[in-house]
């Protein structure tokens, strides 16, 4: 029994030392406290490069960057579906909003990187407006597909590919909202 306990203790120490469990900073917990997907937000931010040492402004940039990184492959996936299903015009209604999502996320990330005390509230409000807008793009895509009576497997495939993006954008919106509420850089 003693060797079992010492083996278990060694395994726990190994995992803790080698990063098997994600660390979380108080700033990340605070930033994600108002997120709809709190656990998902904390998990994604905790694993992001530089997030554990980041302040709230830097976490806002990271949260938007994570959304942007996921938007690119989702957009490529929709483009592939369009080529395979040229008669499904509703896929065009997915493609255009996803291109807009990528552009708006890029602009939001750039704006957050330029924050200063002089333009803080104006820029943060602009970013919140953009994120609120792009948050609806995936819903618009899925609604258009459902209304077009495309096969349920196609709708399900698109939903599976957009769910992660939707959650990341929602979390980015929550992190930037926390930044606005705390009103500092």
XYZ file of C-alpha atoms in Angstrom:
185
model
C 0.000 0.000 0.000
C 2.854 2.355 0.816
C 4.425 1.876 -2.641
C 1.063 2.663 -4.263
C 0.816 5.936 -2.304
C 4.397 6.949 -3.093
C 3.816 6.126 -6.769
C 0.655 8.210 -6.782
C 2.442 11.073 -5.030
C 5.265 10.928 -7.612
C 2.734 10.980 -10.461
C 0.939 13.980 -8.975
C 4.219 15.837 -8.486
C 5.307 15.035 -12.059
C 2.059 16.360 -13.522
C 2.201 19.500 -11.372
C 5.849 20.206 -12.204
C 5.522 19.548 -15.920
C 2.402 21.595 -16.479
C -0.161 18.829 -16.729
C -2.641 21.055 -14.955
C -3.215 24.480 -16.367
C -2.361 27.301 -14.039
C -4.737 30.204 -13.732
C -3.904 33.724 -12.696
C -6.253 35.906 -10.675
C -6.386 38.250 -13.668
C -7.661 35.437 -15.906
C -10.270 34.429 -13.333
C -11.371 38.060 -13.042
C -11.413 38.554 -16.819
C -13.612 35.480 -17.316
C -15.895 36.046 -14.326
C -18.720 37.465 -16.463
C -18.271 35.096 -19.403
C -21.155 32.940 -20.509
C -18.710 30.033 -20.863
C -16.612 30.781 -17.769
C -14.772 27.457 -17.549
C -14.063 27.489 -21.296
C -12.792 31.080 -21.043
C -10.467 30.302 -18.135
C -9.239 27.128 -19.806
C -8.477 28.765 -23.171
C -6.839 31.870 -21.700
C -4.779 29.843 -19.225
C -3.269 27.861 -22.080
C -2.568 30.889 -24.290
C 0.986 32.080 -24.646
C 1.757 34.979 -22.291
C -1.653 34.950 -20.613
C -0.529 33.936 -17.133
C 1.607 37.084 -16.841
C -0.805 39.353 -18.749
C -2.764 42.273 -17.388
C -6.428 42.768 -18.289
C -5.686 44.792 -21.434
C -3.256 42.160 -22.679
C -5.788 39.425 -21.877
C -8.331 41.290 -23.997
C -5.917 41.208 -26.931
C -5.220 37.512 -26.323
C -8.936 36.643 -26.118
C -9.624 38.392 -29.434
C -6.522 36.779 -30.973
C -7.756 33.320 -29.955
C -11.071 34.032 -31.675
C -9.271 35.238 -34.763
C -7.080 32.130 -34.877
C -10.169 29.904 -34.868
C -12.090 32.048 -37.361
C -9.537 31.410 -40.103
C -9.939 27.598 -40.320
C -13.720 27.919 -39.908
C -13.775 30.296 -42.861
C -11.642 27.868 -44.905
C -13.997 25.034 -43.971
C -16.997 26.992 -45.270
C -15.123 27.765 -48.512
C -14.448 24.026 -49.000
C -18.112 23.250 -48.367
C -19.111 25.847 -50.972
C -16.910 24.141 -53.563
C -18.313 20.702 -52.730
C -21.917 21.977 -52.648
C -22.141 24.621 -55.392
C -25.950 24.445 -55.460
C -26.323 25.406 -51.794
C -26.573 29.186 -52.021
C -27.035 29.462 -48.251
C -23.340 28.661 -47.853
C -22.635 32.041 -49.435
C -24.610 33.523 -46.535
C -22.104 31.806 -44.235
C -19.007 32.712 -46.180
C -19.511 36.478 -46.289
C -20.251 36.930 -42.558
C -17.259 34.747 -41.651
C -14.998 36.891 -43.820
C -16.444 39.908 -42.011
C -15.846 38.169 -38.669
C -12.173 37.677 -39.487
C -11.787 41.313 -40.538
C -13.617 42.655 -37.491
C -11.587 40.470 -35.132
C -8.359 41.682 -36.750
C -9.477 45.310 -36.400
C -10.508 44.748 -32.776
C -7.168 43.192 -31.925
C -5.319 46.108 -33.535
C -7.434 48.637 -31.689
C -6.898 46.952 -28.317
C -3.142 46.999 -28.885
C -3.314 50.804 -29.338
C -5.193 51.599 -26.143
C -4.037 54.564 -24.134
C -5.607 56.629 -21.382
C -6.553 59.271 -23.950
C -8.697 57.048 -26.171
C -9.445 54.187 -23.793
C -13.258 54.298 -23.565
C -13.754 55.191 -27.237
C -11.604 52.282 -28.444
C -13.062 49.811 -25.961
C -16.607 50.782 -26.997
C -15.643 50.329 -30.676
C -14.251 46.876 -29.924
C -17.345 45.888 -27.937
C -19.562 47.008 -30.817
C -17.517 44.970 -33.297
C -17.495 41.870 -31.105
C -21.239 42.119 -30.507
C -21.755 42.267 -34.253
C -19.529 39.319 -35.102
C -21.047 37.268 -32.301
C -24.239 37.008 -34.363
C -22.562 36.015 -37.650
C -22.438 32.283 -36.889
C -26.113 32.305 -35.854
C -26.994 34.075 -39.108
C -25.103 31.405 -41.031
C -26.822 28.511 -39.270
C -30.273 30.101 -39.518
C -29.806 30.604 -43.248
C -28.820 26.975 -43.711
C -31.789 25.712 -41.694
C -34.232 27.928 -43.612
C -32.832 26.686 -46.937
C -33.773 23.104 -46.139
C -30.253 21.813 -46.694
C -29.485 18.346 -45.347
C -29.293 18.188 -41.567
C -25.820 16.655 -41.825
C -24.562 19.802 -43.554
C -26.103 22.059 -40.902
C -24.645 19.864 -38.163
C -21.207 19.956 -39.784
C -21.256 23.745 -39.969
C -22.535 24.013 -36.392
C -19.780 21.725 -35.123
C -17.194 23.935 -36.817
C -18.646 27.238 -35.616
C -19.465 26.335 -31.986
C -15.909 26.850 -30.726
C -15.679 30.186 -32.546
C -18.991 31.337 -31.113
C -17.840 30.505 -27.581
C -14.460 32.222 -28.063
C -16.088 35.386 -29.402
C -18.562 35.400 -26.516
C -15.685 35.026 -24.068
C -13.656 37.769 -25.788
C -16.682 40.037 -25.472
C -16.867 39.246 -21.738
C -13.142 39.915 -21.223
C -13.310 43.275 -23.038
C -16.474 44.126 -21.061
C -14.561 43.443 -17.846
C -11.814 45.750 -19.110
C -14.416 48.478 -19.729
C -15.992 47.979 -16.304
C -12.666 48.313 -14.558
C -11.848 51.332 -16.714
C -8.081 51.116 -16.875
C -5.254 49.967 -19.071
